[in-house]
C-alpha atoms as one frame of an Amber mdcrd trajectory, in Angstrom:
protein
 -51.084  32.986  27.918 -49.026  31.972  30.784 -48.913  28.373  32.582 -51.175
  29.502  35.244 -54.015  30.209  32.648 -53.315  27.183  30.434 -51.946  23.884
  32.127 -50.343  22.679  28.495 -47.628  25.544  28.979 -44.947  23.986  31.733
 -41.587  24.904  31.791 -39.108  25.387  28.795 -35.597  24.492  27.936 -33.247
  24.777  24.946 -33.092  21.338  23.587 -30.789  20.629  20.723 -30.746  24.231
  19.969 -34.666  24.102  20.404 -36.768  25.997  22.532 -38.541  22.824  23.695
 -42.116  23.341  26.187 -42.421  20.677  28.877 -43.609  19.354  32.117 -41.637
  17.744  35.026 -43.059  16.354  37.618 -42.092  14.050  40.687 -39.193  12.778
  42.633 -35.824  12.868  41.395 -35.047   9.015  42.379 -34.351   6.317  40.534
 -34.697   6.323  36.610 -36.991   9.140  35.557 -39.173   8.575  33.365 -40.028
  10.021  29.454 -43.115  10.385  27.844 -43.788  10.818  24.353 -46.798  12.044
  23.134 -48.787  10.967  19.132 -49.226  13.048  16.556 -52.778  14.096  16.802
 -53.451  17.720  15.366 -53.608  20.181  18.472 -51.560  17.407  20.723 -49.059
  18.593  23.303 -47.823  16.548  25.761 -50.267  17.918  28.592 -53.369  16.929
  26.495 -51.840  13.321  25.769 -50.743  12.478  29.436 -52.850  14.572  31.682
 -54.881  11.901  33.299 -51.273   9.797  33.658 -48.629  12.464  34.568 -49.402
  13.052  38.516 -50.176   9.356  39.051 -46.587   8.191  37.610 -45.006  10.576
  39.572 -46.035   9.480  42.779 -43.172   7.290  42.417 -40.759   9.119  40.232
 -39.626  12.024  38.316 -41.644  12.115  35.037 -40.728  14.510  32.456 -43.341
  15.146  29.088 -41.937  17.267  26.102 -43.714  18.785  23.144 -42.063  17.254
  20.332 -40.481  19.609  17.598 -43.508  20.504  15.570 -46.430  19.772  17.930
 -47.225  22.317  21.200 -45.957  25.106  22.558 -42.080  23.624  21.600 -40.391
  26.275  19.252 -41.170  25.003  15.464 -37.727  26.459  13.748 -37.968  27.737
  10.004 -37.086  25.106   7.604 -36.735  22.019   9.981 -37.074  18.619   8.359
 -40.013  17.170  10.506 -38.767  13.118  10.336 -37.483  10.370  12.508 -33.791
  11.704  12.607 -34.857  15.198  13.959 -37.284  14.152  16.435 -34.735  11.496
  18.189 -32.413  14.166  18.123 -34.491  16.472  19.997 -35.313  14.012  22.072
 -31.899  12.872  23.227 -31.234  16.715  23.169 -33.857  17.055  26.028 -32.390
  14.463  28.206 -28.809  15.881  27.933 -30.340  19.367  28.720 -31.971  17.913
  31.647 -28.833  15.794  32.692 -30.903  12.638  32.602 -28.195  10.094  31.310
 -30.839   7.142  31.168 -34.761   7.097  31.062 -37.366   4.819  31.061 -39.591
   6.081  28.080 -43.389   5.185  27.380 -44.174   5.925  23.864 -48.055   6.593
  22.455 -48.382   6.278  18.488 -45.821   8.396  16.834 -44.028   8.570  19.936
 -44.145   4.553  20.154 -41.764   4.395  16.914 -39.635   7.468  18.544 -39.353
   5.602  21.680 -38.304   2.202  19.243 -35.594   4.512  17.183 -34.192   5.601
  20.353 -33.558   2.375  21.517 -32.217   1.245  18.730 -29.947   3.933  17.734
 -28.953   5.120  21.354 -29.238   1.888  23.423 -27.394   3.386  26.795 -30.156
   5.889  27.346 -33.165   3.996  27.688 -33.558   1.296  30.620 -37.242   0.131
  29.759 -39.345   0.620  27.025 -42.929   1.212  27.089 -45.261   0.885  23.683
 -48.731   2.250  23.933 -51.005   2.135  20.223 -47.419   2.200  18.812 -46.376
   2.872  15.022 -42.702   1.614  13.863 -43.255  -1.334  12.266 -45.053  -1.142
   8.667 -48.774  -1.420   8.419 -51.282  -0.294   5.723 -52.607   3.186   6.486
 -55.983   3.260   7.956 -58.905   5.458   7.504 -58.386   6.516  10.799 -54.746
   7.962  10.359 -55.349   9.210   6.941 -57.715  11.407   8.668 -55.834  12.170
  11.602 -52.688  13.383   9.157 -54.882  14.806   6.887 -56.846  17.258   9.720
 -58.108  20.456   8.303 -58.871  23.157  10.942 -62.567  23.070  11.558 -64.664
  22.136  15.054 -66.326  19.991  13.206 -63.303  17.838  11.155 -61.537  17.608
  15.295 -65.205  16.076  16.391 -64.855  13.350  13.869 -61.350  13.043  15.106
 -62.126  12.962  18.534 -64.990  10.044  17.959 -62.729   7.990  16.098 -59.353
   8.135  18.592 -61.970   6.640  20.951 -64.130   3.777  21.631 -66.149   5.316
  25.020 -67.767   8.206  22.810 -68.998   9.352  25.943 -65.510  11.318  26.471
 -65.690  12.885  23.633 -67.500  16.260  23.948 -68.264  19.304  21.877 -66.124
  21.604  24.319 -63.450  19.077  24.324 -63.180  19.384  20.232 -63.247  23.149
  20.512 -60.462  22.829  22.797 -58.514  20.763  20.905 -59.238  23.123  17.309
 -58.555  26.392  19.382 -54.741  24.543  19.949 -55.117  23.359  16.058 -55.165
  26.962  15.080 -52.606  28.807  16.809 -50.381  30.945  14.732 -47.701  28.480
  12.987 -49.142  25.036  13.931 -51.389  23.974  11.284 -48.572  25.143   8.651
 -46.046  22.603  10.228 -48.671  20.008  11.164 -49.185  20.147   7.149 -45.847
  19.690   6.248 -45.376  16.473   8.626 -47.339  14.138   6.968 -48.524  15.664
   3.533 -50.244  12.874   0.874 -49.720  10.200   0.023 -49.587   9.146   3.729
 -48.200   5.372   3.499 -44.881   6.760   2.673 -44.758   8.286   6.640 -46.139
   4.887   8.272 -43.048   3.454   6.496 -40.902   6.643   7.379 -41.730   6.093
  10.954 -41.089   2.166  10.925 -37.649   0.454  12.334 -36.138  -2.386  10.489
 -37.361  -6.113  12.095 -33.501  -6.751  12.740 -32.748  -4.091  14.498 -36.207
  -4.206  16.982 -35.291  -8.008  17.382 -31.935  -6.615  18.935 -33.591  -4.052
  21.662 -32.218  -5.932  24.979 -34.776  -3.845  26.930 -37.817  -5.533  28.779
 -40.759  -3.797  26.688 -44.598  -3.459  27.871 -46.538  -3.533  24.874 -50.097
  -1.720  25.207 -52.976  -1.659  22.740 -56.743  -0.802  22.486 -58.724  -3.557
  20.855 -60.883  -1.276  19.103 -58.002   1.014  17.940 -58.797   2.111  14.350
 -55.951   4.538  14.022 -52.984   2.177  14.277 -53.974  -1.461  14.269 -53.722
  -3.715  17.189 -51.795  -5.950  14.848 -48.455  -3.334  15.199 -48.593  -4.473
  18.336 -48.768  -8.365  17.750 -45.854  -8.298  15.387 -43.712  -5.718  18.545
 -44.211  -9.120  20.703 -43.319 -11.300  18.103 -40.013  -9.277  17.608 -38.938
  -8.002  21.064 -37.267 -10.726  23.085 -38.194  -9.417  26.462 -41.471  -8.479
  25.493 -44.977  -8.495  27.278 -48.240  -7.271  25.613 -51.456  -6.016  27.150
 -54.786  -5.499  25.161 -57.879  -3.691  26.188 -61.027  -4.923  24.964 -63.593
  -1.690  25.061 -60.928   0.802  23.983 -59.528   2.308  21.043 -56.380   4.729
  20.466 -56.721   6.188  23.958 -55.932   3.758  26.178 -53.826   5.768  28.760
 -57.251   7.921  28.609 -59.821   5.335  28.413 -58.622   3.141  30.509 -56.342
   5.682  33.006 -56.225   4.099  36.148 -55.662   0.265  34.607 -53.081   2.218
  32.294 -51.167   3.698  35.496 -51.181   0.724  37.361 -50.075  -1.455  34.294
 -47.028   1.426  34.000 -46.142   1.814  37.183 -45.763  -2.122  38.583 -44.026
  -2.775  35.286 -41.349   0.313  36.190 -40.808  -0.742  39.801 -40.153  -4.673
  38.866
């Protein structure tokens, strides 16, 4: 299937030895913006950021990869899906595009990855945006357990979509069918099932960075969370706000785990202003 038939398929590049599907829009001036998606079943960079990329790219270059194990990026045999692997893939992606430094927006699992990037490779990150981010310890929620424990069916996907959104009007049978079909592409569920097998509290912990390392991040940080998020609790963002020395925190009411979708216009404005300061 080509990108003309499927907007989730973008460009391809070798990053850390992995054939990587990504999107690249906007002007190649100033600091580029790297968008890191979440870890839901069937997720791709485009599915996660489709309402944001065109707007954010009006003032900057925006790059959004499918991280290894997700979307249309290669899933190498025998790869270990862990924070070390994903950090290495993200750095390899920036290297492949010859981007010495980027602003980074991370969603959920992508937020934990963005934090790890800023800790391990501080010279590669200018500013951080953490949205519904993991990256600090919290008790596994029922919602996240359902997300990571997903087994493919349309009804299971519909249940998950309802869990992600506060506004159920955003979730349709058509969307659930679309995401279900994405989750059953050849090889996808096999790799997804290997990432976060039960018991799943250990994977929350494995994505967490140490408090002292987070406190040492000397970057401007914008933290965004939905008040009604049942996947990653808002308390995680409050914890990050208490640790990051140069942080601001923005909570959206009547919003679940999909801030960038449920409040897309406000999210885009907030992020754009933060990056342009």
